[in-house]
Tab-separated table of C-alpha atoms and ligand atoms in Angstrom:
chain	number	residue	atom	x	y	z
F	1	MET	CA	-64.393	-174.019	-59.627
F	2	PRO	CA	-62.313	-177.364	-58.157
F	3	GLY	CA	-60.767	-178.004	-61.630
F	4	THR	CA	-59.248	-174.619	-61.624
F	5	GLU	CA	-57.934	-175.246	-58.102
F	6	LEU	CA	-55.623	-178.030	-59.237
F	7	PHE	CA	-54.655	-176.544	-62.805
F	8	GLY	CA	-50.925	-177.538	-63.164
F	9	GLU	CA	-48.262	-179.477	-64.998
F	10	GLU	CA	-50.709	-182.197	-66.710
F	11	GLU	CA	-53.079	-179.408	-68.765
F	12	LYS	CA	-49.850	-177.912	-70.065
F	13	LYS	CA	-48.533	-181.391	-71.022
F	14	GLU	CA	-51.990	-182.369	-72.634
F	15	VAL	CA	-51.957	-178.836	-74.658
F	16	MET	CA	-48.283	-178.921	-75.542
F	17	ASP	CA	-48.923	-182.496	-77.257
F	18	VAL	CA	-51.466	-180.406	-79.948
F	19	LEU	CA	-49.128	-177.607	-80.261
F	20	GLU	CA	-46.324	-180.101	-81.236
F	21	THR	CA	-48.235	-181.230	-84.410
F	22	GLY	CA	-50.189	-177.750	-84.950
F	23	VAL	CA	-53.389	-179.737	-85.618
F	24	LEU	CA	-55.621	-177.779	-83.553
F	25	PHE	CA	-58.568	-178.948	-85.625
F	26	ARG	CA	-60.273	-182.138	-83.955
F	27	TYR	CA	-61.206	-183.907	-87.255
F	28	ASN	CA	-59.204	-185.245	-90.568
F	29	HIS	CA	-55.374	-184.571	-91.032
F	30	ASP	CA	-54.419	-187.932	-89.998
F	31	VAL	CA	-50.955	-187.771	-90.878
F	32	GLN	CA	-49.829	-184.412	-89.624
F	33	ARG	CA	-51.582	-185.113	-86.154
F	34	LYS	CA	-48.888	-188.074	-85.470
F	35	GLY	CA	-51.501	-189.773	-83.627
F	36	VAL	CA	-53.089	-187.084	-81.169
F	37	TRP	CA	-56.452	-187.091	-81.057
F	38	LYS	CA	-57.262	-185.004	-77.795
F	39	ALA	CA	-61.291	-184.273	-78.440
F	40	LYS	CA	-61.402	-188.342	-79.253
F	41	GLU	CA	-59.734	-189.163	-76.026
F	42	PHE	CA	-61.702	-186.924	-73.901
F	43	GLU	CA	-64.717	-188.172	-75.246
F	44	ALA	CA	-63.270	-191.789	-74.455
F	45	GLU	CA	-62.396	-190.417	-70.885
F	46	ILE	CA	-65.716	-188.892	-70.280
F	47	ALA	CA	-67.461	-192.107	-71.596
F	48	LYS	CA	-65.563	-194.404	-69.027
F	49	PHE	CA	-65.677	-191.992	-66.256
F	50	THR	CA	-69.674	-191.957	-66.439
F	51	GLY	CA	-70.059	-195.491	-68.038
F	52	ALA	CA	-71.785	-194.130	-70.858
F	53	LYS	CA	-71.705	-196.019	-74.199
F	54	HIS	CA	-71.274	-192.584	-76.074
F	55	ALA	CA	-69.678	-189.177	-75.673
F	56	LEU	CA	-69.436	-186.453	-77.919
F	57	ALA	CA	-67.304	-183.156	-77.451
F	58	VAL	CA	-68.510	-179.725	-78.236
F	59	SER	CA	-67.628	-176.154	-77.774
F	60	SER	CA	-70.265	-175.522	-74.953
F	61	GLY	CA	-72.352	-176.893	-72.260
F	62	SER	CA	-75.221	-174.450	-74.017
F	63	CYS	CA	-74.116	-175.978	-77.605
F	64	ALA	CA	-74.392	-179.135	-76.005
F	65	VAL	CA	-78.117	-178.726	-74.896
F	66	SER	CA	-78.871	-176.988	-78.523
F	67	ALA	CA	-77.336	-180.260	-80.065
F	68	MET	CA	-79.258	-182.694	-77.588
F	69	LEU	CA	-82.472	-180.733	-78.039
F	70	ALA	CA	-81.935	-181.061	-82.071
F	71	ALA	CA	-80.962	-184.774	-82.226
F	72	CYS	CA	-84.181	-185.450	-79.796
F	73	GLY	CA	-86.250	-184.058	-82.651
F	74	VAL	CA	-87.289	-181.073	-80.407
F	75	GLY	CA	-87.946	-178.062	-82.575
F	76	TYR	CA	-91.212	-175.853	-84.017
F	77	GLY	CA	-93.595	-175.447	-81.088
F	78	ASP	CA	-92.667	-178.264	-79.285
F	79	GLU	CA	-93.288	-177.748	-75.417
F	80	VAL	CA	-90.526	-178.339	-73.028
F	81	ILE	CA	-90.824	-178.465	-69.420
F	82	VAL	CA	-87.946	-176.456	-67.753
F	83	PRO	CA	-87.155	-175.298	-63.909
F	84	PRO	CA	-87.115	-171.925	-62.746
F	85	PHE	CA	-83.996	-172.363	-60.924
F	86	THR	CA	-81.208	-172.921	-63.407
F	87	PHE	CA	-78.417	-171.350	-65.580
F	88	VAL	CA	-80.546	-169.151	-68.125
F	89	ALA	CA	-78.742	-171.140	-70.978
F	90	THR	CA	-81.094	-174.179	-70.390
F	91	ILE	CA	-84.296	-171.727	-71.520
F	92	GLU	CA	-81.985	-170.038	-74.384
F	93	ALA	CA	-81.308	-173.403	-75.950
F	94	VAL	CA	-85.231	-174.440	-75.761
F	95	LEU	CA	-85.809	-170.682	-77.231
F	96	LEU	CA	-83.492	-170.838	-80.097
F	97	ALA	CA	-84.600	-174.625	-81.215
F	98	GLY	CA	-87.855	-172.981	-81.817
F	99	ALA	CA	-89.392	-174.523	-78.822
F	100	LEU	CA	-91.349	-173.338	-76.014
F	101	PRO	CA	-90.225	-173.604	-72.148
F	102	VAL	CA	-93.134	-174.319	-69.723
F	103	PHE	CA	-92.013	-173.752	-66.274
F	104	ALA	CA	-92.599	-175.996	-63.511
F	105	GLU	CA	-91.975	-175.885	-59.809
F	106	ILE	CA	-89.048	-176.771	-57.963
F	107	ASP	CA	-88.844	-178.346	-54.385
F	108	GLU	CA	-85.932	-178.742	-51.614
F	109	THR	CA	-84.076	-181.201	-54.102
F	110	LEU	CA	-83.371	-177.748	-55.736
F	111	CYS	CA	-84.551	-179.599	-59.057
F	112	LEU	CA	-87.912	-180.034	-60.990
F	113	SER	CA	-90.248	-182.084	-58.265
F	114	ALA	CA	-92.026	-184.998	-60.185
F	115	ALA	CA	-95.291	-183.613	-58.841
F	116	GLY	CA	-94.672	-179.794	-60.550
F	117	ILE	CA	-93.644	-181.789	-63.876
F	118	LYS	CA	-97.102	-183.549	-63.641
F	119	ALA	CA	-99.082	-180.444	-63.017
F	120	VAL	CA	-97.789	-178.536	-66.093
F	121	CYS	CA	-97.687	-181.670	-68.795
F	122	GLY	CA	-100.024	-181.417	-71.318
F	123	PRO	CA	-100.883	-182.790	-74.718
F	124	LYS	CA	-98.137	-180.718	-76.629
F	125	THR	CA	-95.347	-181.454	-74.215
F	126	LYS	CA	-92.532	-183.109	-75.880
F	127	ALA	CA	-89.765	-183.223	-73.256
F	128	VAL	CA	-88.592	-182.777	-69.610
F	129	LEU	CA	-85.250	-180.958	-69.805
F	130	LEU	CA	-84.437	-181.727	-66.154
F	131	VAL	CA	-81.531	-179.955	-64.749
F	132	HIS	CA	-79.516	-181.562	-61.859
F	133	MET	CA	-78.747	-178.321	-59.822
F	134	CYS	CA	-75.660	-177.370	-58.052
F	135	GLY	CA	-74.048	-180.866	-58.397
F	136	ALA	CA	-76.537	-183.480	-57.197
F	137	ALA	CA	-79.620	-185.424	-58.575
F	138	ALA	CA	-83.544	-184.714	-58.913
F	139	ASP	CA	-85.739	-187.220	-57.769
F	140	ILE	CA	-85.003	-189.579	-61.081
F	141	ASP	CA	-87.650	-192.235	-59.837
F	142	GLY	CA	-90.378	-189.911	-59.502
F	143	ILE	CA	-89.726	-188.040	-62.473
F	144	LEU	CA	-89.152	-190.983	-65.057
F	145	ALA	CA	-92.414	-192.507	-63.693
F	146	VAL	CA	-94.153	-189.166	-64.702
F	147	CYS	CA	-92.414	-189.244	-68.007
F	148	LYS	CA	-93.424	-192.427	-68.654
F	149	GLU	CA	-97.025	-191.930	-67.544
F	150	LYS	CA	-97.351	-188.953	-69.962
F	151	ASN	CA	-95.279	-190.518	-72.409
F	152	VAL	CA	-92.633	-187.263	-72.786
F	153	MET	CA	-88.934	-187.656	-73.268
F	154	LEU	CA	-86.340	-187.157	-70.349
F	155	ILE	CA	-83.305	-185.002	-71.396
F	156	GLU	CA	-80.881	-183.980	-68.549
F	157	ASP	CA	-78.991	-180.982	-68.311
F	158	THR	CA	-76.078	-181.989	-66.219
F	159	ALA	CA	-73.906	-179.077	-66.914
F	160	GLN	CA	-73.583	-178.875	-63.054
F	161	ALA	CA	-73.537	-182.700	-62.191
F	162	LEU	CA	-70.337	-184.260	-63.568
F	163	GLY	CA	-69.525	-186.593	-60.946
F	164	ALA	CA	-72.696	-187.013	-59.625
F	165	THR	CA	-74.568	-190.578	-59.389
F	166	TYR	CA	-77.966	-191.397	-58.614
F	167	LYS	CA	-78.499	-195.231	-57.222
F	168	GLY	CA	-74.581	-195.916	-58.622
F	169	LYS	CA	-75.323	-194.593	-62.053
F	170	HIS	CA	-73.977	-191.615	-63.621
F	171	LEU	CA	-76.480	-188.606	-63.974
F	172	GLY	CA	-77.282	-187.816	-67.946
F	173	LEU	CA	-77.688	-191.491	-68.586
F	174	PHE	CA	-81.331	-191.504	-67.274
F	175	GLY	CA	-82.970	-189.826	-70.224
F	176	LYS	CA	-82.312	-190.148	-73.759
F	177	MET	CA	-78.971	-187.786	-73.671
F	178	GLY	CA	-77.360	-185.858	-70.951
F	179	SER	CA	-75.079	-182.835	-71.390
F	180	PHE	CA	-72.164	-181.256	-69.075
F	181	SER	CA	-70.324	-178.197	-69.483
F	182	PHE	CA	-66.677	-177.463	-69.163
F	183	ASP	CA	-66.703	-173.430	-68.886
F	184	PHE	CA	-64.570	-172.006	-66.208
F	185	PHE	CA	-67.140	-172.189	-63.400
F	186	LYS	CA	-67.651	-175.954	-63.240
F	187	ILE	CA	-66.360	-178.813	-61.481
F	188	THR	CA	-63.661	-179.334	-64.244
F	189	THR	CA	-62.910	-177.355	-67.016
F	190	CYS	CA	-61.860	-177.080	-70.644
F	191	GLY	CA	-61.690	-172.976	-70.674
F	192	GLU	CA	-64.655	-173.656	-72.673
F	193	GLY	CA	-66.544	-176.699	-73.738
F	194	GLY	CA	-69.180	-179.558	-73.311
F	195	VAL	CA	-69.839	-182.828	-73.886
F	196	ILE	CA	-73.089	-185.039	-74.514
F	197	ILE	CA	-73.566	-188.343	-73.625
F	198	SER	CA	-75.924	-191.211	-74.290
F	199	ASN	CA	-76.397	-194.579	-74.719
F	200	ASP	CA	-78.414	-194.318	-77.643
F	201	GLU	CA	-75.659	-194.534	-80.732
F	202	ALA	CA	-78.556	-192.930	-83.498
F	203	LEU	CA	-78.972	-189.712	-81.216
F	204	ILE	CA	-75.024	-189.426	-80.529
F	205	GLN	CA	-74.177	-189.656	-84.181
F	206	SER	CA	-77.104	-187.085	-84.968
F	207	ALA	CA	-75.771	-184.625	-82.499
F	208	GLU	CA	-72.352	-185.103	-84.002
F	209	TYR	CA	-73.901	-184.246	-87.542
F	210	ILE	CA	-75.472	-181.268	-85.821
F	211	SER	CA	-72.385	-180.291	-84.426
F	212	ASP	CA	-70.059	-180.183	-87.589
F	213	HIS	CA	-72.680	-179.055	-90.406
F	214	GLY	CA	-73.795	-182.462	-90.936
F	215	HIS	CA	-70.063	-183.738	-91.883
F	216	SER	CA	-70.090	-187.648	-91.601
F	217	HIS	CA	-66.483	-187.969	-90.648
F	218	GLU	CA	-65.905	-191.048	-93.058
F	219	GLY	CA	-62.449	-191.140	-94.334
F	220	ASP	CA	-59.793	-188.368	-94.281
F	221	ASN	CA	-61.333	-186.194	-97.328
F	222	ARG	CA	-62.994	-183.517	-95.669
F	223	GLY	CA	-65.533	-181.746	-98.111
F	224	MET	CA	-65.970	-185.142	-99.838
F	225	GLU	CA	-68.357	-187.174	-97.234
F	226	PRO	CA	-71.749	-187.699	-97.764
F	227	HIS	CA	-74.108	-185.473	-95.771
F	228	HIS	CA	-77.086	-186.880	-94.240
F	229	MET	CA	-78.506	-183.636	-92.758
F	230	MET	CA	-77.680	-179.775	-91.661
F	231	GLY	CA	-76.140	-178.504	-88.952
F	232	THR	CA	-73.836	-175.852	-87.568
F	233	ASN	CA	-70.605	-175.466	-85.721
F	234	PHE	CA	-70.791	-176.246	-82.333
F	235	ARG	CA	-67.303	-178.228	-82.858
F	236	ILE	CA	-64.553	-178.437	-80.125
F	237	GLY	CA	-60.929	-177.494	-80.568
F	238	GLU	CA	-57.867	-179.970	-79.791
F	239	ILE	CA	-56.793	-177.464	-77.185
F	240	ASN	CA	-59.614	-176.791	-74.923
F	241	ALA	CA	-60.077	-180.851	-75.545
F	242	ALA	CA	-56.529	-181.290	-74.185
F	243	ILE	CA	-57.326	-179.220	-71.043
F	244	GLY	CA	-60.754	-181.000	-70.525
F	245	LEU	CA	-58.697	-184.535	-70.765
F	246	ALA	CA	-56.600	-183.306	-68.176
F	247	GLN	CA	-58.776	-182.130	-66.193
F	248	THR	CA	-61.095	-185.276	-66.161
F	249	ARG	CA	-58.431	-187.465	-65.111
F	250	LYS	CA	-58.478	-185.595	-61.678
F	251	LEU	CA	-62.081	-185.868	-61.549
F	252	PRO	CA	-61.953	-189.089	-58.852
F	253	LYS	CA	-59.141	-186.842	-56.698
F	254	ILE	CA	-61.734	-183.606	-56.631
F	255	LEU	CA	-64.721	-185.701	-55.671
F	256	LYS	CA	-63.263	-187.606	-52.662
F	257	ALA	CA	-61.858	-184.310	-51.479
F	258	GLN	CA	-65.255	-182.255	-51.835
F	259	ARG	CA	-67.210	-185.369	-50.385
F	260	LYS	CA	-64.649	-185.061	-47.287
F	261	HIS	CA	-65.032	-181.529	-46.946
F	262	LYS	CA	-68.984	-181.776	-47.125
F	263	ALA	CA	-68.645	-184.698	-44.602
F	264	VAL	CA	-67.019	-182.108	-42.051
F	265	ILE	CA	-69.473	-179.074	-43.014
F	266	SER	CA	-72.633	-181.168	-42.555
F	267	GLU	CA	-71.463	-182.261	-39.123
F	268	ARG	CA	-70.615	-178.974	-37.926
F	269	LEU	CA	-73.652	-176.957	-39.047
F	270	GLY	CA	-75.771	-179.893	-38.687
F	271	ARG	CA	-75.696	-179.522	-35.005
F	272	ILE	CA	-77.369	-175.715	-35.480
F	273	ARG	CA	-80.997	-175.919	-34.579
F	274	GLY	CA	-83.587	-174.449	-37.205
F	275	VAL	CA	-80.781	-175.311	-40.268
F	276	THR	CA	-81.838	-177.981	-42.484
F	277	PHE	CA	-80.049	-178.786	-45.648
F	278	ARG	CA	-80.817	-179.352	-49.037
F	279	LYS	CA	-83.156	-182.810	-49.697
F	280	GLN	CA	-80.947	-185.341	-51.360
F	281	CYS	CA	-82.172	-188.049	-53.533
F	282	ASP	CA	-78.797	-189.815	-53.238
F	283	ASP	CA	-76.573	-188.289	-51.025
F	284	GLY	CA	-73.342	-190.580	-51.442
F	285	GLY	CA	-74.099	-189.408	-55.123
F	286	ASP	CA	-73.655	-185.727	-54.635
F	287	SER	CA	-70.896	-184.617	-56.371
F	288	ALA	CA	-70.364	-182.304	-53.107
F	289	THR	CA	-69.551	-179.224	-55.467
F	290	PHE	CA	-71.362	-177.022	-53.300
F	291	PHE	CA	-73.319	-177.118	-49.684
F	292	HIS	CA	-76.585	-175.672	-49.475
F	293	LEU	CA	-78.417	-174.499	-46.403
F	294	LEU	CA	-82.035	-173.631	-45.950
F	295	MET	CA	-82.892	-171.252	-43.322
F	296	PRO	CA	-86.131	-171.244	-41.320
F	297	ASP	CA	-87.347	-167.852	-43.210
F	298	GLU	CA	-86.515	-165.068	-45.589
F	299	THR	CA	-85.492	-162.591	-43.127
F	300	LYS	CA	-83.197	-165.250	-41.158
F	301	ALA	CA	-81.785	-166.028	-44.534
F	302	ARG	CA	-81.152	-162.602	-45.588
F	303	THR	CA	-79.664	-161.635	-42.282
F	304	CYS	CA	-77.484	-164.662	-42.433
F	305	VAL	CA	-76.210	-163.512	-45.727
F	306	LYS	CA	-75.313	-160.256	-44.581
F	307	LEU	CA	-73.315	-161.239	-41.461
F	308	LEU	CA	-71.664	-163.898	-43.525
F	309	GLY	CA	-70.457	-161.172	-45.788
F	310	GLU	CA	-69.168	-158.896	-42.841
F	311	ALA	CA	-67.596	-161.762	-41.531
F	312	GLY	CA	-65.722	-162.419	-45.029
F	313	ILE	CA	-67.443	-165.672	-46.004
F	314	GLY	CA	-68.931	-165.529	-49.726
F	315	VAL	CA	-71.994	-167.141	-50.498
F	316	ALA	CA	-74.514	-167.449	-53.291
F	317	TYR	CA	-78.229	-165.970	-52.517
F	318	TRP	CA	-79.557	-167.290	-55.752
F	319	TYR	CA	-82.938	-165.639	-54.803
F	320	ASP	CA	-81.596	-162.405	-56.076
F	321	ASN	CA	-79.119	-163.963	-58.933
F	322	MET	CA	-79.503	-162.326	-62.220
F	323	TYR	CA	-79.143	-165.457	-64.138
F	324	HIS	CA	-80.109	-168.481	-62.189
F	325	TYR	CA	-83.666	-167.857	-61.027
F	326	ILE	CA	-87.016	-166.725	-62.902
F	327	LYS	CA	-87.599	-163.888	-60.693
F	328	GLN	CA	-85.180	-161.529	-62.104
F	329	TRP	CA	-85.694	-162.748	-65.844
F	330	ASP	CA	-87.437	-159.938	-67.378
F	331	HIS	CA	-85.459	-160.233	-70.466
F	332	VAL	CA	-86.917	-163.933	-70.991
F	333	LYS	CA	-90.345	-162.634	-69.931
F	334	ASP	CA	-90.042	-160.197	-72.534
F	335	LEU	CA	-88.756	-162.468	-75.353
F	336	LYS	CA	-85.967	-160.105	-75.886
F	337	MET	CA	-84.160	-161.033	-78.642
F	338	PRO	CA	-83.008	-158.693	-82.139
F	339	TYR	CA	-84.693	-161.035	-84.261
F	340	ARG	CA	-88.153	-162.403	-84.051
F	341	MET	CA	-88.288	-166.515	-82.545
F	342	VAL	CA	-90.728	-168.960	-82.993
F	343	ALA	CA	-92.356	-168.227	-79.335
F	344	HIS	CA	-92.996	-165.014	-80.288
F	345	GLU	CA	-95.191	-165.957	-83.173
F	346	LEU	CA	-96.765	-168.826	-81.383
F	347	GLY	CA	-96.842	-166.959	-77.794
F	348	LEU	CA	-95.503	-168.630	-74.944
F	349	PRO	CA	-97.933	-171.400	-73.137
F	350	GLN	CA	-97.573	-169.422	-69.767
F	351	ASP	CA	-97.934	-165.880	-69.321
F	352	LEU	CA	-94.400	-165.584	-67.608
F	353	LYS	CA	-95.504	-162.066	-66.160
F	354	THR	CA	-97.864	-163.191	-63.955
F	355	LEU	CA	-97.048	-166.581	-63.457
F	356	ALA	CA	-96.530	-167.283	-59.847
F	357	PHE	CA	-94.106	-169.738	-58.208
F	358	PRO	CA	-95.433	-170.256	-54.634
F	359	LYS	CA	-93.098	-173.490	-53.844
F	360	SER	CA	-90.180	-172.473	-55.917
F	361	ASN	CA	-90.009	-169.287	-53.969
F	362	ALA	CA	-90.817	-170.921	-50.844
F	363	VAL	CA	-87.264	-172.765	-51.061
F	364	MET	CA	-85.150	-170.208	-53.223
F	365	CYS	CA	-85.857	-167.438	-50.478
F	366	ARG	CA	-84.165	-169.426	-47.749
F	367	LEU	CA	-81.431	-170.775	-49.572
F	368	ILE	CA	-77.723	-170.039	-48.729
F	369	SER	CA	-75.064	-171.869	-50.714
F	370	PHE	CA	-71.385	-171.844	-51.110
F	371	GLY	CA	-68.788	-173.487	-53.167
F	372	ILE	CA	-66.850	-176.391	-51.664
F	373	ARG	CA	-63.255	-175.826	-52.220
F	374	VAL	CA	-60.619	-178.730	-52.920
F	375	THR	CA	-57.542	-177.342	-51.605
F	376	TRP	CA	-58.926	-176.065	-48.314
F	377	THR	CA	-56.795	-177.267	-45.261
F	378	GLU	CA	-58.188	-178.768	-42.329
F	379	GLN	CA	-57.644	-175.502	-40.310
F	380	GLU	CA	-59.129	-173.365	-43.355
F	381	LEU	CA	-61.987	-175.340	-43.140
F	382	ASN	CA	-62.547	-174.877	-39.632
F	383	THR	CA	-61.653	-171.433	-39.337
F	384	MET	CA	-64.582	-170.809	-41.747
F	385	LEU	CA	-66.663	-173.148	-40.003
F	386	ASP	CA	-66.458	-171.278	-36.943
F	387	LYS	CA	-67.119	-167.825	-38.658
F	388	MET	CA	-70.386	-169.703	-40.143
F	389	GLU	CA	-71.197	-171.038	-37.145
F	390	VAL	CA	-71.482	-167.682	-35.295
F	391	ALA	CA	-73.205	-165.922	-38.320
F	392	VAL	CA	-75.986	-168.570	-38.686
F	393	LYS	CA	-76.371	-168.768	-34.839
F	394	LYS	CA	-77.001	-165.157	-34.687
F	395	SER	CA	-79.179	-164.672	-37.349
F	396	MET	CA	-81.385	-167.427	-35.724
F	397	GLU	CA	-82.050	-164.917	-33.080
F	398	LYS	CA	-81.612	-161.566	-34.489
F	399	VAL	CA	-83.348	-159.786	-37.186
F	400	LEU	CA	-81.604	-156.842	-38.466
F	401	ALA	CA	-82.970	-153.461	-38.321
W	501	PLP	C1	-72.889	-174.159	-67.268
W	501	PLP	C2	-74.649	-174.420	-67.286
W	501	PLP	C3	-75.044	-174.403	-68.894
W	501	PLP	C4	-74.211	-173.732	-70.046
W	501	PLP	O1	-73.021	-174.033	-70.297
W	501	PLP	P1	-71.858	-173.242	-71.205
W	501	PLP	O2	-70.768	-174.208	-71.001
W	501	PLP	O3	-71.202	-172.134	-70.410
W	501	PLP	O4	-72.346	-172.963	-72.104
W	501	PLP	C5	-76.241	-174.858	-69.017
W	501	PLP	N1	-77.081	-175.524	-68.184
W	501	PLP	C6	-76.522	-175.137	-67.005
W	501	PLP	C7	-77.486	-176.062	-66.003
W	501	PLP	C8	-75.627	-174.427	-66.325
W	501	PLP	O5	-74.675	-174.970	-65.323
C-alpha cells in the first residue's frame, strides 16, 4: 500500500479544490465548478502515465472489470478464461456479466500461462481475462499468440499492476482494454476507485455509457442528452478522483523506491541456496510492489512462514488465503448468490468441485510474498533481511514437528 504511506498535503490540496466549489459530481455544473474537473484530470494523468490514448475513471476496480466486459460485448453464456490465483473480484465480474468462467493453470509467473490457456480454450471461448498478479506482467507474447491462434479477445485485469510494463509498454494496453483498481490496498489509492484504459475510442465510449446509465455527456444539460444504450452507475466522485490525481503524480517516486528496495532484497535473499524467485517476464518492468520467494516444497514454505511470523515479519501465504486462491472458494464453486444467475441456468463448463489444479498448486504451495514498502530506511530493510535470512535458512534445514 505504498500510496497510503505517502499520503499527505498533496491529496488534501486536491480534495480542498473540490470542497471549495461543492461540486462533488464529475459531470456538468460547468459554471459552479469554476474549472475544477478532478475526474477528467485524473483520467488525463493516468493516460499520460500509461501511454494510453483513452482513460475512464469509475468507482472501483471491480466496476472497471464489469464495464470492460460489457463494452467488449461479453455476456450471456460466453466463456471467459480466468486464473485461479487472483482477487475473487475477477471471477465475480464474469459471473455478474452472465458469462461463464473457465479456469486455466498458472505457472511460476504467478499468472495464466500460454499453455494453460491453450488447454482450456474451446469454440465457446470469447475472451481471456488476464490478471497481471502482484504487480508484474504475465507472458504476454505467448498469451497473445494463443489468443490470435484461437481468435479470442484479450482483456486485462491490471488492478494490481499499475506502473508495470512489458517490453516498454504499460500493462493493460496489450488487449482490448485494461483496468486498474485504486482501492485502499493497491499501489496508489482513491479510497475507492478504478480506471479503464484503452487505445480503442469506441470501446472506452461504450464503457463510459455503461458507467453512467447511457448518458452521452454532450453539453451541460444532463437528462436531455441522447442515450445510445442502457448502463448503470459506476461513476467515480470528484473527491475520490482528486485523491487519485495526487496519488498518481507520486507514482514515479513510488516505483523508484520500490525497485531500489527490490534490488537489495534480490541480492540478499538470492544468496540463499534452494530459494528461487517469481519468474519475471520482464524483470525491469516489474512495479516491485511485492517480493516473492519460491521455496523448494510446501513443508519448507509453511515452516518458513511460521518462523517469519515468530520473528515479527508479516508475509502472505496465498495458498491458504480465502480471497485470492481457488482452493478456498467454496462460495464460488457453489455459485452462492441470493438470486439465480446465468451460470446456475446454463451450468459451468467445468466441475469446479472436482477440478484439479496440479500445476497451480505446485507453485502456490511454495510461494511466500511480502509487500515492498516505500518508506523503509536502509537500516530497517537490512534489519528485516537479517531476520528473513535466518528464518529462510532455518526452514531449509528443519522441518517443524
Ligand atoms: C483489487 C482487485 C480488483 C477489484 O478492485 P476494487 O477496486 O477493490 O473493486 C479486481 N481484480 C484484481 C486482480 C484486484 O486485485
